[in-house]
Amino acid sequence: MFKDITLGQFYPADSVIHRLDPRVKLAGTLIYIITLFIGKSFFMYIPAGVFLVSVIILSKVPPSFVIRGVKPIIPLIIISAVFNLILTPGNALVSFWIINITSEGIYMAIFMIVRLLFLITGASILTLTTTPTKLTDGIEKGLRFLTVFKVPVHEIAMMMSIALRFIPILVEETDKIKKAQMARGADFESGNIIKRAKAMIPLLVPLFVSAFRRAGDLAMAMEARCYHGSEGRSRMKPLVYARRDFIAYSIILGYLALMIVLRVFGI
Amino acid sequence: MSIVEAKNVKYAYKSKDEDGKEKEPVFALDDVSIDALEGEFIAILGHNGSGKSTFAKQLNALLVPDEGTVFIAGMDTSEDEHTLEIRKTAGMVFQNPDNQMVASVVEEEVGFGPENIGVPTDEIWERVENALNAVGMYAYRESNPSRLSGGQKQRVAIAGILAMLPKCIVLDEPTAMLDPKGRRDVLEVLHRLCDEQGVTIILITHNMEEVIGADRIFVMDKGKVVISGTPAEIFSNVEEMQRLRLDVPEVTKLAHELKNRGIKLRDGILTAQELVEELKGCNIIAQQ
């Protein structure tokens, strides 16, 4: 079940999207997410969809890989769709007991599903095409101004990139522990939700213990390699904007402008 | 010139009992003196709990001795202002290859060390290329470390240290989690670095077969150095090694048994080749 998580994993390929400056991709993702929330009608999703699909094609990441990343989020999507379905007031189509299913509710539910799907896919494209190190560099450099307010930008960025790097390792470990516990008779599949949640305890405790041990080891290894924060650190791959980055910025801004115009004219 | 000079090092892990009172300290290192010359291949042998890993951490200033001194290239590890310079001089490779990797791409992983010490960008690339070539992993520079085998990961970890241009590499059981092939590859790289680039290697292990090629061996037990010498000297003392619950190489054991049965063989035979030569000298091998 954990093998499918592609969110936060890098897919190596040689594409224009991979080569873009991470700051461009971060800004692009942020703008893309904002535009998803300014949209009011389905029509707004056409340009968003075109934008997303063209980015996926340009990135050379196989669509199946992108779709796999959405799978683990499906329960979340279903829950929010159900809430929208039963809690939106309006013309009741079906009503029984305290539940009213309205046409507005159906509309909102579908709207929410599409929005979340677009959101997750867009965000996973960022991490699929950007190595954690570049992502860190992008965040660090793009948000450097926050250090004025005493925000430890470098440290936060470093923590993020390490967290991303350890996802596959912890996933593998979870599978291993799960199998080991199953071999000892643990049952993860049967029973109701509460029973199943309780069954996760023998899985989570060893996982946490080992994660802490790994963290200790890693901290020591980093220290042994002279890591001492951002001070006096140089860069192997410094971020320098190229021409394609400015082109990408213009495209992103153009897209944002289009969405704003559509919104203002209320289409 | 001594690159590593540890003199009468004592170190205890302090622990508290349930009432919060300090327990009687147990010395993980008790009067340990070990030195290494530049370009030497040193092995430190010991089974679990012998203090060998604690000693390794002393060499990198991750731990500082309670008593005694550790000098790395003339710098005292207990003085804070030398810490970075010491870590640059004596790099350290740990047991678990997964837990010491920071980046998700091999070349970025190798570049992490040089970045930390502020090496200019062009030079980082040059160092990364050289380091990856030295361990034979250049072809994998764009791979994800988690997709490599254990031996490959450990070679990348060695490259990560090499890129900081250390004079000395300390390896704390680098082969413990590897399969025989990975183990051989890593050892081969270490010997090559020592012979060709003159890097001092301090290999900490409990595997006998790995220390045969070393220049000198220190055997540790219960926080003390109990025997030291060349491999031939160490392994000629089969009974002592067995008393310390350490194995000797199979060939040495065979030679020892033969000697006990009255065949005149010299002590400290380490390889099958040596044994064959020696037996030929005894005219025991039947003429064909």
XYZ file of C-alpha atoms in Angstrom:
555
model
C 0.000 0.000 0.000
C 2.927 2.355 0.623
C 4.778 1.480 -2.541
C 2.390 3.639 -4.532
C 3.299 6.927 -2.924
C 5.000 8.919 -5.639
C 4.266 12.262 -4.040
C 7.628 13.585 -2.967
C 9.656 11.278 -5.189
C 11.974 12.292 -7.950
C 11.638 10.809 -11.444
C 14.954 11.219 -13.312
C 14.531 12.302 -16.922
C 16.035 14.836 -19.260
C 13.327 17.369 -19.994
C 12.814 21.078 -20.183
C 10.783 20.958 -16.966
C 13.570 19.095 -15.163
C 16.064 21.725 -16.233
C 13.986 24.699 -15.121
C 15.195 26.639 -12.127
C 13.496 25.288 -8.984
C 12.412 28.806 -8.042
C 10.431 28.988 -11.285
C 8.820 25.643 -10.560
C 8.004 26.609 -6.978
C 6.459 29.902 -8.063
C 4.648 28.117 -10.885
C 3.199 25.507 -8.541
C 2.090 28.165 -6.106
C 0.421 30.232 -8.844
C -1.176 27.115 -10.307
C -2.670 26.203 -6.915
C -3.958 29.762 -6.437
C -5.625 29.712 -9.845
C -7.384 26.465 -8.910
C -8.986 28.286 -6.008
C -9.992 31.442 -7.865
C -11.930 29.381 -10.367
C -15.676 29.334 -9.841
C -16.944 27.322 -12.765
C -15.954 24.188 -14.623
C -14.970 26.295 -17.556
C -12.052 27.599 -15.519
C -10.615 24.107 -15.395
C -10.126 23.943 -19.122
C -7.133 26.302 -19.173
C -5.893 24.754 -15.901
C -6.160 21.298 -17.457
C -4.397 22.377 -20.621
C -1.643 23.928 -18.535
C -1.256 20.804 -16.396
C -1.332 18.338 -19.290
C 1.214 20.317 -21.302
C 3.543 20.463 -18.304
C 3.212 16.686 -17.805
C 3.946 16.052 -21.490
C 6.936 18.396 -21.429
C 8.274 16.776 -18.273
C 8.519 13.326 -19.930
C 7.257 11.715 -16.732
C 5.048 8.767 -17.748
C 1.378 9.658 -17.044
C 0.917 6.303 -15.297
C 3.569 7.384 -12.810
C 1.766 10.640 -12.146
C -1.583 8.895 -11.727
C -0.109 6.400 -9.284
C 0.787 9.346 -7.060
C -2.887 10.281 -6.796
C -4.031 6.855 -5.593
C -3.209 7.217 -1.894
C -5.120 10.511 -1.777
C -8.353 8.922 -3.061
C -9.885 8.364 0.430
C -9.319 12.025 1.214
C -10.959 13.043 -2.042
C -13.921 10.776 -1.396
C -14.429 12.143 2.113
C -14.414 15.757 0.961
C -16.719 14.898 -1.934
C -19.198 13.208 0.417
C -19.225 16.174 2.762
C -19.856 18.522 -0.118
C -22.549 16.231 -1.431
C -24.617 16.089 1.752
C -23.889 19.441 3.340
C -24.491 21.858 0.475
C -27.856 23.612 0.848
C -30.054 24.109 -2.207
C -32.770 22.352 -4.217
C -33.182 18.939 -2.691
C -33.210 16.187 -5.281
C -33.268 13.301 -2.859
C -33.924 13.630 0.811
C -34.217 11.047 3.522
C -33.713 11.221 7.277
C -31.471 14.283 7.805
C -29.640 13.990 4.504
C -30.478 16.231 1.609
C -28.756 15.656 -1.668
C -29.060 18.795 -3.695
C -28.142 19.536 -7.285
C -25.761 22.153 -5.923
C -24.273 19.444 -3.718
C -23.591 17.157 -6.667
C -22.088 20.050 -8.550
C -19.886 21.012 -5.606
C -18.786 17.397 -5.032
C -17.624 16.940 -8.613
C -16.062 20.375 -8.544
C -14.129 19.426 -5.408
C -12.949 16.113 -6.868
C -11.594 17.815 -9.956
C -9.977 20.560 -7.920
C -8.222 18.126 -5.568
C -7.081 15.895 -8.427
C -5.599 18.892 -10.231
C -4.003 20.091 -7.024
C -2.304 16.806 -6.137
C -1.148 16.161 -9.683
C 0.280 19.654 -9.991
C 2.109 19.408 -6.699
C 3.509 15.969 -7.484
C 4.867 17.229 -10.820
C 7.000 19.657 -8.840
C 8.630 16.930 -6.771
C 8.772 14.429 -9.632
C 10.852 16.794 -11.751
C 12.949 18.440 -9.042
C 15.564 16.685 -6.954
C 15.112 17.298 -3.234
C 18.424 19.116 -3.168
C 17.321 21.507 -5.899
C 13.995 21.954 -4.197
C 15.817 22.824 -1.009
C 18.055 25.246 -2.853
C 15.025 26.826 -4.482
C 13.179 27.238 -1.205
C 16.281 28.477 0.512
C 17.135 31.057 -2.099
C 13.567 32.011 -2.947
C 12.653 32.590 0.699
C 15.958 33.997 1.878
C 14.332 37.344 2.620
C 12.565 35.659 5.553
C 15.858 35.379 7.441
C 15.352 39.052 8.215
C 12.463 37.935 10.419
C 14.711 35.320 12.053
C 13.088 32.439 10.158
C 15.690 29.625 9.911
C 15.155 29.208 6.173
C 18.223 27.072 5.500
C 17.461 24.698 8.358
C 13.830 24.268 7.305
C 14.870 23.612 3.717
C 17.450 21.058 4.839
C 14.915 19.248 7.019
C 12.494 19.094 4.120
C 14.985 17.656 1.719
C 16.085 15.012 4.215
C 12.473 14.095 4.910
C 11.914 13.622 1.171
C 15.096 11.607 0.803
C 14.022 9.219 3.560
C 10.527 8.553 2.197
C 11.564 5.544 0.072
C 13.707 4.154 2.891
C 10.929 4.405 5.465
C 8.430 2.973 2.985
C 10.657 -0.035 2.466
C 11.081 -0.375 6.201
C 7.327 -0.199 6.815
C 6.825 -3.060 4.390
C 9.533 -5.060 6.126
C 8.087 -4.494 9.606
C 4.611 -5.254 8.333
C 5.717 -8.581 6.915
C 7.654 -9.380 10.083
C 4.588 -8.655 12.226
C 2.337 -10.636 9.891
C 4.723 -13.567 10.181
C 4.116 -13.364 13.924
C 0.372 -13.444 13.436
C -0.482 -9.734 13.325
C -3.629 -9.024 11.351
C -3.792 -5.732 9.492
C -6.662 -6.448 7.146
C -9.731 -7.610 9.038
C -12.029 -5.891 11.492
C -13.584 -2.467 11.585
C -11.704 0.806 11.300
C -10.955 1.090 15.019
C -9.651 -2.453 15.178
C -7.524 -1.874 12.125
C -6.175 1.383 13.505
C -5.214 -0.438 16.691
C -3.490 -3.093 14.616
C -1.234 -0.352 13.237
C 0.395 0.199 16.640
C 2.823 -2.745 16.349
C 3.721 -1.330 12.960
C 4.186 2.293 13.970
C 6.137 1.808 17.184
C 9.097 -0.014 15.610
C 8.929 2.343 12.650
C 9.269 5.375 14.903
C 12.020 3.798 16.963
C 14.009 3.044 13.849
C 13.325 6.490 12.379
C 14.789 8.075 15.509
C 17.811 5.808 15.310
C 18.306 6.719 11.671
C 17.978 10.399 12.515
C 20.698 10.066 15.132
C 22.993 8.245 12.719
C 22.389 10.765 9.962
C 22.998 13.737 12.234
C 26.312 12.226 13.245
C 27.295 11.441 9.657
C 26.431 15.008 8.609
C 28.443 16.441 11.447
C 31.357 14.187 10.542
C 31.220 15.699 7.059
C 31.632 19.209 8.434
C 27.982 20.229 8.196
C 27.512 23.309 10.347
C 24.482 25.117 9.007
C 24.346 27.583 6.138
C 27.311 29.629 7.271
C 30.291 29.397 4.914
C 28.571 26.867 2.697
C 29.198 26.836 -1.056
C 27.043 25.297 -3.758
C 27.760 22.476 -6.157
C 24.841 23.476 -8.335
C 24.249 27.183 -7.714
C 20.964 28.590 -8.954
C 21.356 30.882 -11.931
C 18.410 31.946 -14.072
C 18.722 31.010 -17.737
C 16.720 32.296 -20.688
C 14.251 29.397 -20.457
C 13.486 30.408 -16.863
C 12.376 33.875 -17.944
C 10.280 32.350 -20.725
C 8.695 30.017 -18.182
C 7.987 32.950 -15.866
C 6.227 34.785 -18.706
C 4.125 31.730 -19.528
C 3.153 31.296 -15.879
C 2.273 34.964 -15.517
C 0.317 34.828 -18.771
C -1.617 31.865 -17.424
C -2.305 33.696 -14.156
C -3.506 36.757 -16.063
C -5.819 34.610 -18.177
C -7.347 33.006 -15.102
C -7.848 36.388 -13.431
C -9.496 37.771 -16.540
C -11.793 34.745 -16.741
C -12.705 35.194 -13.108
C -13.328 38.918 -13.405
C -15.620 38.402 -16.385
C -17.336 35.690 -14.406
C -17.217 32.943 -16.962
C 54.892 11.626 10.433
C 52.036 10.521 12.651
C 48.696 11.497 11.250
C 46.759 9.992 14.135
C 48.177 9.976 17.611
C 45.972 8.813 20.469
C 47.662 8.750 23.855
C 46.247 7.106 26.993
C 42.681 7.897 25.948
C 39.981 7.235 28.529
C 36.335 7.719 27.759
C 33.197 6.739 29.673
C 29.552 6.932 28.661
C 27.764 8.559 31.535
C 24.423 7.099 32.413
C 21.966 7.709 35.202
C 20.046 5.101 37.148
C 16.324 5.297 37.892
C 16.777 7.693 40.806
C 18.648 10.144 38.615
C 21.916 9.468 40.369
C 24.953 9.024 38.219
C 25.974 5.433 37.858
C 29.511 4.289 38.230
C 31.044 5.157 34.835
C 31.903 2.211 32.622
C 34.987 2.947 30.597
C 34.352 2.323 26.910
C 37.962 3.284 26.326
C 40.489 2.576 29.000
C 43.984 3.856 28.440
C 44.024 3.375 24.685
C 47.096 4.424 22.721
C 47.010 3.991 18.974
C 49.001 5.801 16.341
C 49.019 5.762 12.555
C 51.669 7.037 10.182
C 50.781 8.823 6.973
C 49.907 6.333 4.231
C 49.522 3.379 6.568
C 46.691 0.851 6.474
C 45.667 0.292 10.072
C 43.048 -2.200 11.216
C 41.359 -2.140 14.579
C 39.844 -5.461 15.502
C 37.416 -6.270 18.240
C 34.071 -7.894 18.823
C 30.926 -6.073 19.965
C 31.406 -3.834 22.967
C 35.189 -3.723 22.693
C 35.144 0.071 22.357
C 36.284 0.165 18.757
C 33.398 2.337 17.512
C 33.846 4.716 20.437
C 37.470 5.022 19.439
C 36.524 5.775 15.841
C 34.356 8.688 16.978
C 37.298 10.103 18.911
C 39.259 10.446 15.683
C 36.618 12.687 14.141
C 36.072 14.859 17.209
C 32.527 13.506 17.457
C 33.586 12.470 20.944
C 36.366 14.007 23.006
C 38.468 11.994 25.472
C 37.782 12.345 29.210
C 41.458 11.791 29.867
C 44.421 11.577 27.548
C 44.751 13.253 24.169
C 43.987 12.611 20.510
C 46.013 14.491 17.914
C 44.971 14.469 14.259
C 47.745 15.856 12.045
C 49.037 17.720 15.077
C 45.664 19.205 16.084
C 44.162 18.457 19.490
C 40.574 17.175 19.123
C 39.538 18.716 22.432
C 40.043 22.253 21.096
C 36.867 23.485 19.426
C 38.535 25.750 16.904
C 40.173 22.725 15.252
C 36.978 20.673 14.917
C 36.234 21.495 11.267
C 39.847 21.134 10.220
C 40.044 17.746 11.979
C 36.889 16.517 10.271
C 38.342 17.635 6.948
C 41.579 15.758 7.649
C 40.071 12.573 9.045
C 36.880 11.671 7.213
C 34.569 9.038 8.563
C 32.466 6.329 6.926
C 29.804 4.618 9.014
C 28.293 1.171 9.066
C 24.838 1.761 7.623
C 25.120 3.220 4.129
C 21.491 4.381 4.040
C 21.739 6.393 7.225
C 24.665 8.529 6.110
C 23.351 9.770 2.781
C 21.852 13.213 2.589
C 21.085 13.690 -1.099
C 18.948 11.768 -3.573
C 21.453 11.871 -6.418
C 24.883 10.261 -6.195
C 26.863 13.298 -7.396
C 25.034 15.643 -5.031
C 25.707 13.219 -2.215
C 29.426 13.283 -2.972
C 29.319 17.075 -3.281
C 27.752 17.546 0.158
C 31.046 17.486 2.056
C 32.887 19.967 -0.187
C 29.813 22.257 -0.066
C 29.967 22.263 3.726
C 33.560 23.401 3.765
C 32.937 26.131 1.198
C 34.826 24.781 -1.818
C 34.180 26.899 -4.958
C 31.652 25.447 -7.414
C 34.052 24.513 -10.246
C 36.357 22.781 -7.861
C 33.478 20.805 -6.306
C 32.653 19.323 -9.708
C 36.275 18.414 -10.276
C 36.557 16.791 -6.853
C 33.293 14.894 -7.271
C 34.449 13.522 -10.615
C 37.815 12.444 -9.213
C 36.290 10.909 -6.104
C 33.694 8.943 -8.064
C 36.363 7.706 -10.476
C 38.568 6.641 -7.584
C 35.857 4.349 -6.227
C 34.662 3.233 -9.679
C 31.190 4.768 -9.375
C 31.412 7.538 -11.973
C 28.941 5.774 -14.256
C 26.301 6.014 -11.517
C 26.720 9.733 -10.835
C 23.126 10.550 -11.726
C 21.492 7.573 -10.036
C 19.424 7.581 -6.905
C 21.491 6.115 -4.033
C 18.532 4.106 -2.762
C 18.599 2.092 -5.983
C 22.220 1.019 -5.569
C 23.446 -2.161 -3.911
C 24.933 -2.019 -0.428
C 28.504 -2.210 -1.685
C 27.877 0.533 -4.231
C 26.281 2.759 -1.591
C 29.245 2.285 0.674
C 31.630 3.157 -2.172
C 29.612 6.327 -2.782
C 29.923 7.121 0.926
C 33.698 6.688 0.626
C 33.696 8.995 -2.412
C 31.746 11.542 -0.344
C 34.613 11.574 2.136
C 37.309 11.495 -0.563
C 35.881 14.628 -2.153
C 36.895 16.512 0.974
C 40.501 15.494 0.230
C 41.182 13.928 3.618
C 44.587 12.652 4.646
C 42.981 9.872 6.586
C 39.730 7.896 6.325
C 38.266 6.177 9.354
C 35.796 3.421 8.523
C 33.581 2.061 11.272
C 32.572 -1.461 10.209
C 31.877 -0.375 6.627
C 31.294 -3.912 5.418
C 29.111 -5.236 8.223
C 25.890 -4.858 6.232
C 27.279 -5.952 2.861
C 27.272 -9.195 0.920
C 30.628 -10.869 0.106
C 30.872 -9.185 -3.296
C 30.193 -5.717 -1.893
C 32.667 -6.407 0.877
C 35.413 -7.343 -1.591
C 34.728 -4.260 -3.742
C 34.921 -1.905 -0.774
C 38.149 -3.464 0.515
C 39.706 -3.306 -2.913
C 38.887 0.410 -3.131
C 40.400 1.015 0.306
C 43.643 -0.741 -0.556
C 43.877 1.115 -3.840
C 43.364 4.483 -2.149
C 46.045 3.624 0.374
C 48.571 2.401 -2.199
C 47.957 4.879 -5.014
C 46.928 8.072 -3.263
C 48.703 7.582 0.044
C 45.511 8.027 2.080
C 45.834 6.671 5.597
C 43.127 4.082 6.183
C 41.870 3.150 9.621
C 39.559 0.199 9.202
C 37.490 -0.891 12.166
C 36.034 -4.343 11.830
C 35.414 -7.685 13.459
C 36.075 -9.650 10.300
C 39.461 -11.359 10.258
C 39.686 -11.841 6.530
C 39.569 -8.074 6.009
C 42.606 -7.246 8.085
C 45.119 -9.589 6.434
C 46.278 -6.888 4.044
C 46.738 -4.247 6.744
C 50.121 -2.839 7.715
C 49.388 -2.994 11.414
C 46.576 -4.348 13.544
C 45.364 -3.278 16.966
C 43.147 -5.748 18.777
C 40.759 -4.235 21.299
C 38.892 -5.933 24.110
C 36.852 -4.331 26.910
C 38.101 -0.846 26.046
C 41.782 -1.749 26.009
C 44.272 -2.494 23.273
C 45.298 -6.045 24.085
C 47.595 -6.939 21.193
C 49.117 -4.952 18.361
C 51.476 -5.752 15.531
C 51.635 -6.862 11.933
C 49.059 -9.401 10.724
C 51.653 -12.173 10.825
C 52.553 -11.334 14.408
C 48.932 -11.110 15.503
C 47.769 -14.310 13.931
C 50.718 -16.369 15.011
C 49.143 -16.147 18.452
C 46.165 -18.373 17.703
C 45.382 -19.325 21.305
C 45.337 -15.708 22.474
C 43.015 -14.720 19.639
C 40.635 -17.537 20.492
C 40.682 -16.500 24.133
C 39.525 -13.047 22.964
C 36.682 -14.715 21.041
C 38.199 -13.572 17.755
C 38.574 -15.904 14.853
C 41.759 -16.289 12.898
C 41.722 -16.886 9.123
C 40.982 -20.494 8.172
C 44.406 -21.009 6.608
C 46.139 -19.779 9.748
C 44.032 -22.079 11.862
C 44.904 -25.026 9.616
C 48.599 -24.201 9.820
C 48.315 -23.908 13.577
C 46.635 -27.320 13.861
C 49.240 -28.893 11.595
C 51.962 -27.417 13.739
C 50.343 -28.838 16.849
C 50.509 -32.261 15.158
C 54.240 -31.910 14.890
C 54.738 -30.500 11.395
C 57.379 -27.796 11.502
C 55.743 -24.670 10.126
C 56.503 -21.055 10.882
C 53.992 -18.914 12.753
C 51.698 -16.351 11.167
C 50.783 -17.976 7.858
C 47.994 -15.886 6.365
C 47.306 -17.057 2.827
C 46.885 -20.394 1.110
C 49.858 -19.523 -1.090
C 52.137 -19.066 1.908
C 50.990 -22.340 3.403
C 51.673 -24.194 0.158
C 55.184 -22.714 -0.039
C 55.855 -23.595 3.570
C 54.595 -27.153 3.172
C 56.754 -27.601 0.082
C 59.709 -26.641 2.259
C 58.748 -29.439 4.640
C 58.740 -31.987 1.805
C 55.342 -33.169 2.949
C 53.439 -32.505 -0.225
C 53.756 -35.671 -2.249
C 55.851 -35.311 -5.350
C 53.713 -35.731 -8.388
